[in-house]
Tab-separated table of C-alpha atoms in Angstrom:
chain	number	residue	atom	x	y	z
A	1	UNK	CA	10.706	20.685	-20.676
A	2	UNK	CA	8.150	20.248	-17.908
A	3	UNK	CA	5.860	17.268	-17.603
A	4	UNK	CA	2.123	17.506	-17.201
A	5	UNK	CA	1.412	16.807	-13.516
A	6	UNK	CA	-1.337	14.319	-14.312
A	7	UNK	CA	1.126	12.373	-16.449
A	8	UNK	CA	3.690	12.356	-13.648
A	9	UNK	CA	1.020	11.166	-11.193
A	10	UNK	CA	0.536	8.049	-13.288
A	11	UNK	CA	3.565	6.470	-11.603
A	12	UNK	CA	1.611	6.532	-8.318
A	13	UNK	CA	-1.764	5.250	-9.523
A	14	UNK	CA	-2.303	1.455	-9.221
A	15	UNK	CA	-4.346	1.401	-12.432
A	16	UNK	CA	-1.201	2.326	-14.368
A	17	UNK	CA	0.370	-1.036	-13.518
A	18	UNK	CA	-2.629	-3.130	-14.518
A	19	UNK	CA	-1.110	-3.328	-18.007
A	20	UNK	CA	2.480	-3.681	-16.810
A	21	UNK	CA	5.286	-1.444	-15.594
A	22	UNK	CA	5.264	1.859	-17.584
A	23	UNK	CA	8.890	1.640	-18.673
A	24	UNK	CA	8.433	4.233	-21.426
A	25	UNK	CA	7.068	6.781	-18.958
A	26	UNK	CA	9.928	6.199	-16.535
A	27	UNK	CA	12.402	6.507	-19.410
A	28	UNK	CA	10.882	9.865	-20.421
A	29	UNK	CA	10.897	11.110	-16.844
A	30	UNK	CA	14.544	10.130	-16.348
A	31	UNK	CA	15.429	12.111	-19.460
A	32	UNK	CA	13.329	15.221	-18.834
A	33	UNK	CA	12.235	15.299	-15.173
A	34	UNK	CA	14.566	13.001	-13.206
A	35	UNK	CA	13.505	14.602	-9.911
A	36	UNK	CA	9.789	15.299	-9.943
A	37	UNK	CA	6.956	15.931	-7.529
A	38	UNK	CA	4.309	13.198	-7.496
A	39	UNK	CA	0.889	13.934	-6.091
A	40	UNK	CA	-1.088	11.224	-4.275
A	41	UNK	CA	-4.664	11.409	-5.556
A	42	UNK	CA	-7.409	9.556	-3.712
A	43	UNK	CA	-7.712	5.898	-4.763
A	44	UNK	CA	-10.955	4.090	-3.952
A	45	UNK	CA	-11.636	4.428	-0.228
A	46	UNK	CA	-8.155	5.787	0.393
A	47	UNK	CA	-7.899	9.573	0.738
A	48	UNK	CA	-5.250	11.526	-1.088
A	49	UNK	CA	-1.824	11.869	0.475
A	50	UNK	CA	0.663	14.675	0.854
A	51	UNK	CA	2.725	13.759	-2.219
A	52	UNK	CA	6.417	12.932	-2.529
A	53	UNK	CA	9.537	13.549	-4.598
A	54	UNK	CA	10.473	10.821	-7.072
A	55	UNK	CA	14.206	10.449	-7.761
A	56	UNK	CA	14.635	8.411	-10.921
A	57	UNK	CA	18.261	8.459	-12.063
A	58	UNK	CA	20.690	5.864	-10.724
A	59	UNK	CA	23.397	8.341	-9.723
A	60	UNK	CA	20.883	10.532	-7.905
A	61	UNK	CA	19.382	7.542	-6.093
A	62	UNK	CA	22.881	6.511	-4.926
A	63	UNK	CA	23.455	10.040	-3.636
A	64	UNK	CA	20.188	9.959	-1.682
A	65	UNK	CA	20.922	6.547	-0.192
A	66	UNK	CA	24.446	7.539	0.825
A	67	UNK	CA	23.481	10.861	2.407
A	68	UNK	CA	21.340	10.027	5.450
A	69	UNK	CA	22.173	13.377	6.999
A	70	UNK	CA	20.225	14.999	4.129
A	71	UNK	CA	17.735	12.264	3.198
A	72	UNK	CA	16.691	10.416	6.335
A	73	UNK	CA	14.972	7.033	6.162
A	74	UNK	CA	14.074	7.297	9.842
A	75	UNK	CA	12.531	10.756	10.045
A	76	UNK	CA	9.273	9.924	8.284
A	77	UNK	CA	9.930	6.277	7.331
A	78	UNK	CA	10.203	5.036	3.748
A	79	UNK	CA	6.712	3.914	2.790
A	80	UNK	CA	4.894	6.133	0.314
A	81	UNK	CA	1.717	6.314	2.386
A	82	UNK	CA	2.595	8.049	5.621
A	83	UNK	CA	1.720	6.348	8.923
A	84	UNK	CA	-1.633	7.553	10.218
A	85	UNK	CA	-0.576	8.286	13.782
A	86	UNK	CA	2.603	9.100	15.726
A	87	UNK	CA	2.484	5.650	17.347
A	88	UNK	CA	2.402	3.997	13.908
A	89	UNK	CA	5.389	6.055	12.790
A	90	UNK	CA	7.320	5.188	15.935
A	91	UNK	CA	6.682	1.493	15.356
A	92	UNK	CA	7.748	1.383	11.687
A	93	UNK	CA	10.897	3.319	12.530
A	94	UNK	CA	12.169	0.095	14.134
A	95	UNK	CA	12.335	-1.578	10.713
A	96	UNK	CA	15.781	-1.881	9.125
A	97	UNK	CA	14.570	-0.120	5.967
A	98	UNK	CA	13.549	2.839	8.096
A	99	UNK	CA	16.831	3.216	9.963
A	100	UNK	CA	19.769	5.528	9.370
A	101	UNK	CA	23.355	4.702	10.359
A	102	UNK	CA	24.534	3.639	12.868
A	103	UNK	CA	21.308	1.802	13.818
A	104	UNK	CA	20.834	0.517	10.274
A	105	UNK	CA	24.372	-0.891	10.301
A	106	UNK	CA	23.749	-2.627	13.647
A	107	UNK	CA	20.639	-4.384	12.312
A	108	UNK	CA	22.447	-5.412	9.133
A	109	UNK	CA	25.205	-7.015	11.196
A	110	UNK	CA	22.680	-8.996	13.247
A	111	UNK	CA	20.926	-10.289	10.134
A	112	UNK	CA	24.202	-11.061	8.361
A	113	UNK	CA	25.438	-13.014	11.380
A	114	UNK	CA	22.334	-15.224	11.220
A	115	UNK	CA	23.204	-16.236	7.649
A	116	UNK	CA	26.240	-18.296	8.578
A	117	UNK	CA	28.160	-20.118	5.813
A	118	UNK	CA	26.675	-23.385	7.035
A	119	UNK	CA	23.122	-21.972	6.991
A	120	UNK	CA	23.599	-20.598	3.466
A	121	UNK	CA	25.053	-23.894	2.215
A	122	UNK	CA	22.129	-25.844	3.672
A	123	UNK	CA	19.659	-23.389	2.149
A	124	UNK	CA	21.335	-23.625	-1.261
A	125	UNK	CA	21.120	-27.410	-1.205
A	126	UNK	CA	17.488	-27.293	-0.133
A	127	UNK	CA	16.619	-24.845	-2.941
A	128	UNK	CA	18.283	-27.072	-5.537
A	129	UNK	CA	16.315	-30.059	-4.261
A	130	UNK	CA	13.088	-28.061	-4.379
A	131	UNK	CA	13.753	-27.053	-7.996
A	132	UNK	CA	14.215	-30.723	-8.913
A	133	UNK	CA	10.931	-31.562	-7.191
A	134	UNK	CA	9.092	-28.842	-9.109
A	135	UNK	CA	10.537	-29.997	-12.429
A	136	UNK	CA	9.743	-33.630	-11.661
A	137	UNK	CA	6.157	-32.673	-10.797
A	138	UNK	CA	5.462	-31.576	-14.391
A	139	UNK	CA	7.474	-34.195	-16.268
A	140	UNK	CA	4.621	-36.750	-16.521
A	141	UNK	CA	2.480	-34.342	-18.564
A	142	UNK	CA	5.141	-32.039	-19.954
A	143	UNK	CA	2.809	-29.085	-19.421
A	144	UNK	CA	2.679	-26.541	-16.617
A	145	UNK	CA	1.615	-23.039	-15.695
A	146	UNK	CA	5.149	-21.650	-15.741
A	147	UNK	CA	4.273	-18.487	-13.794
A	148	UNK	CA	2.729	-20.419	-10.905
A	149	UNK	CA	5.482	-23.034	-10.992
A	150	UNK	CA	8.131	-20.331	-10.730
A	151	UNK	CA	6.143	-18.456	-8.074
A	152	UNK	CA	6.313	-21.424	-5.726
A	153	UNK	CA	10.078	-21.265	-5.271
A	154	UNK	CA	10.542	-17.800	-3.674
A	155	UNK	CA	7.608	-18.343	-1.301
A	156	UNK	CA	8.922	-21.801	-0.370
A	157	UNK	CA	12.413	-20.369	0.146
A	158	UNK	CA	11.205	-17.526	2.342
A	159	UNK	CA	9.141	-19.926	4.427
A	160	UNK	CA	12.263	-22.016	4.998
A	161	UNK	CA	14.389	-18.974	5.873
A	162	UNK	CA	11.726	-17.812	8.324
A	163	UNK	CA	11.104	-21.255	9.771
A	164	UNK	CA	7.452	-21.199	8.659
A	165	UNK	CA	6.011	-24.744	8.325
A	166	UNK	CA	4.807	-25.688	4.862
A	167	UNK	CA	1.193	-25.890	6.085
A	168	UNK	CA	1.314	-22.185	6.948
A	169	UNK	CA	2.824	-20.873	3.713
A	170	UNK	CA	-0.552	-19.583	2.537
A	171	UNK	CA	-0.483	-17.118	5.413
A	172	UNK	CA	2.545	-15.454	3.792
A	173	UNK	CA	0.510	-14.894	0.644
A	174	UNK	CA	-2.398	-13.422	2.597
A	175	UNK	CA	-0.147	-11.011	4.493
A	176	UNK	CA	1.602	-9.854	1.329
A	177	UNK	CA	-1.687	-9.385	-0.511
A	178	UNK	CA	-3.145	-7.319	2.321
A	179	UNK	CA	-0.110	-5.049	2.609
A	180	UNK	CA	0.881	-4.591	-1.038
A	181	UNK	CA	-2.564	-4.982	-2.605
A	182	UNK	CA	-4.377	-2.778	-0.105
A	183	UNK	CA	-5.788	-0.532	-2.859
A	184	UNK	CA	-7.230	-3.514	-4.755
A	185	UNK	CA	-10.579	-4.767	-3.463
A	186	UNK	CA	-9.706	-8.321	-4.557
A	187	UNK	CA	-6.654	-8.469	-2.296
A	188	UNK	CA	-7.021	-5.825	0.433
A	189	UNK	CA	-8.668	-8.279	2.836
A	190	UNK	CA	-7.069	-11.473	1.540
A	191	UNK	CA	-8.018	-14.485	3.664
A	192	UNK	CA	-7.334	-17.571	1.582
A	193	UNK	CA	-5.638	-19.787	4.176
A	194	UNK	CA	-7.864	-22.736	5.107
A	195	UNK	CA	-7.755	-23.084	8.933
A	196	UNK	CA	-8.113	-26.858	8.663
A	197	UNK	CA	-4.823	-27.000	6.730
A	198	UNK	CA	-2.847	-24.780	9.118
A	199	UNK	CA	-0.686	-25.744	12.062
A	200	UNK	CA	-1.849	-24.942	15.582
A	201	UNK	CA	0.320	-21.809	15.382
A	202	UNK	CA	-1.436	-20.729	12.212
A	203	UNK	CA	-4.916	-21.289	13.576
A	204	UNK	CA	-4.044	-19.415	16.760
A	205	UNK	CA	-2.786	-16.469	14.708
A	206	UNK	CA	-6.083	-16.217	12.833
A	207	UNK	CA	-7.799	-15.393	16.121
A	208	UNK	CA	-5.780	-12.156	16.158
A	209	UNK	CA	-6.716	-11.133	12.614
A	210	UNK	CA	-8.329	-7.681	12.873
A	211	UNK	CA	-11.955	-7.333	11.832
A	212	UNK	CA	-12.160	-3.535	12.028
A	213	UNK	CA	-11.236	-2.023	8.679
A	214	UNK	CA	-11.803	1.658	9.381
A	215	UNK	CA	-10.573	4.112	12.003
A	216	UNK	CA	-12.826	6.135	14.310
A	217	UNK	CA	-12.982	8.947	11.731
A	218	UNK	CA	-13.977	6.572	8.927
A	219	UNK	CA	-10.612	6.218	7.145
A	220	UNK	CA	-9.319	2.788	6.152
A	221	UNK	CA	-6.885	1.271	8.634
A	222	UNK	CA	-3.337	1.591	7.342
A	223	UNK	CA	-2.393	-1.961	6.222
A	224	UNK	CA	1.190	-1.486	7.392
A	225	UNK	CA	0.259	-0.514	10.929
A	226	UNK	CA	0.850	-2.795	13.875
A	227	UNK	CA	-2.889	-3.122	14.518
A	228	UNK	CA	-3.659	-4.172	10.938
A	229	UNK	CA	-1.119	-7.004	11.110
A	230	UNK	CA	-1.807	-8.232	14.632
A	231	UNK	CA	-2.216	-11.803	13.351
A	232	UNK	CA	1.151	-11.751	11.617
A	233	UNK	CA	2.988	-10.481	14.684
A	234	UNK	CA	1.219	-12.976	16.951
A	235	UNK	CA	2.371	-15.714	14.587
A	236	UNK	CA	5.949	-14.372	14.511
A	237	UNK	CA	6.291	-14.493	18.288
A	238	UNK	CA	4.682	-17.918	18.572
A	239	UNK	CA	7.039	-19.221	15.890
A	240	UNK	CA	10.105	-17.840	17.680
A	241	UNK	CA	8.997	-19.322	21.031
A	242	UNK	CA	8.879	-22.919	19.776
A	243	UNK	CA	11.257	-25.271	21.655
A	244	UNK	CA	13.445	-25.695	18.562
A	245	UNK	CA	12.566	-22.836	16.207
A	246	UNK	CA	13.810	-23.248	12.669
A	247	UNK	CA	14.960	-20.604	10.236
A	248	UNK	CA	17.344	-17.723	10.689
A	249	UNK	CA	14.843	-15.175	12.002
A	250	UNK	CA	14.660	-16.870	15.390
A	251	UNK	CA	18.427	-16.400	15.635
A	252	UNK	CA	18.053	-12.652	15.097
A	253	UNK	CA	15.786	-12.409	18.141
A	254	UNK	CA	18.360	-14.212	20.273
A	255	UNK	CA	21.090	-11.981	18.803
A	256	UNK	CA	19.739	-8.848	20.415
A	257	UNK	CA	16.827	-7.464	18.410
A	258	UNK	CA	14.217	-5.602	20.414
A	259	UNK	CA	10.613	-6.825	20.215
A	260	UNK	CA	9.744	-4.079	17.733
A	261	UNK	CA	12.849	-4.787	15.640
A	262	UNK	CA	12.028	-8.491	15.516
A	263	UNK	CA	8.433	-7.834	14.499
A	264	UNK	CA	9.403	-5.436	11.735
A	265	UNK	CA	12.161	-7.808	10.581
A	266	UNK	CA	9.531	-10.531	10.235
A	267	UNK	CA	7.421	-8.040	8.261
A	268	UNK	CA	10.420	-7.239	6.070
A	269	UNK	CA	10.982	-10.891	5.157
A	270	UNK	CA	7.324	-11.887	4.914
A	271	UNK	CA	6.039	-8.977	2.866
A	272	UNK	CA	8.642	-6.551	1.532
A	273	UNK	CA	11.091	-9.139	0.175
A	274	UNK	CA	8.693	-10.590	-2.384
A	275	UNK	CA	5.713	-9.608	-4.508
A	276	UNK	CA	2.174	-10.498	-3.490
A	277	UNK	CA	0.308	-13.266	-5.256
A	278	UNK	CA	-1.416	-10.988	-7.762
A	279	UNK	CA	1.890	-9.427	-8.867
A	280	UNK	CA	3.599	-12.760	-9.600
């Protein structure tokens, strides 16, 4: 039995998720249309896209992921919204998510080598200590906003993995909001980090934050493009150049990543590996 196209398109529209993940719709699609074409209607200022195939059953997803010769991650990259220009596509192809073997395997080995047993043990101990601190912070009153309390830990952990100083953690939230919440006016241009609270690295990065939000033909600038995240990449390089950079990402640069691979790896950790503030 076919599905009404407008109903299928609901899995693309941001408004669908305002009330939560549509588990019932996904369950129906897996049962009756496990491989379906999803159109990309215009959303706000964003023009419609070319559409894409949604593969919804676990076994089929495994087949896609294990058959790069048929389903390439590198050919057009993996983000739903296609890059706006050939240069943007070329840049995002450097990201590990957008690589096919053997390049994908090479990047995985570099990242895995940075997470040495000693580094993982130290991180585990630090996370346990942070959890105790969070619990102790609410013991005097016995009351807390559980969602915000829990949200602190993954952001804190990522900052530690990346070597980002605590003063600059708010930058991670801004970058994630801008990339993932780009279709939401409340988050598309997120700029909540107070410069007076940032490190010198953080304040210097803000000078690179783009102010142009549209292209020459009037379209919004793709939030995942290199130009749209100039401040994040400036920060990444400044962080890695410190005399004694912390975190494992600096090790990946020394281990042989190209400039583009390092930048997109920083993007991968800063944005893709966690939800933005408004999703938490």
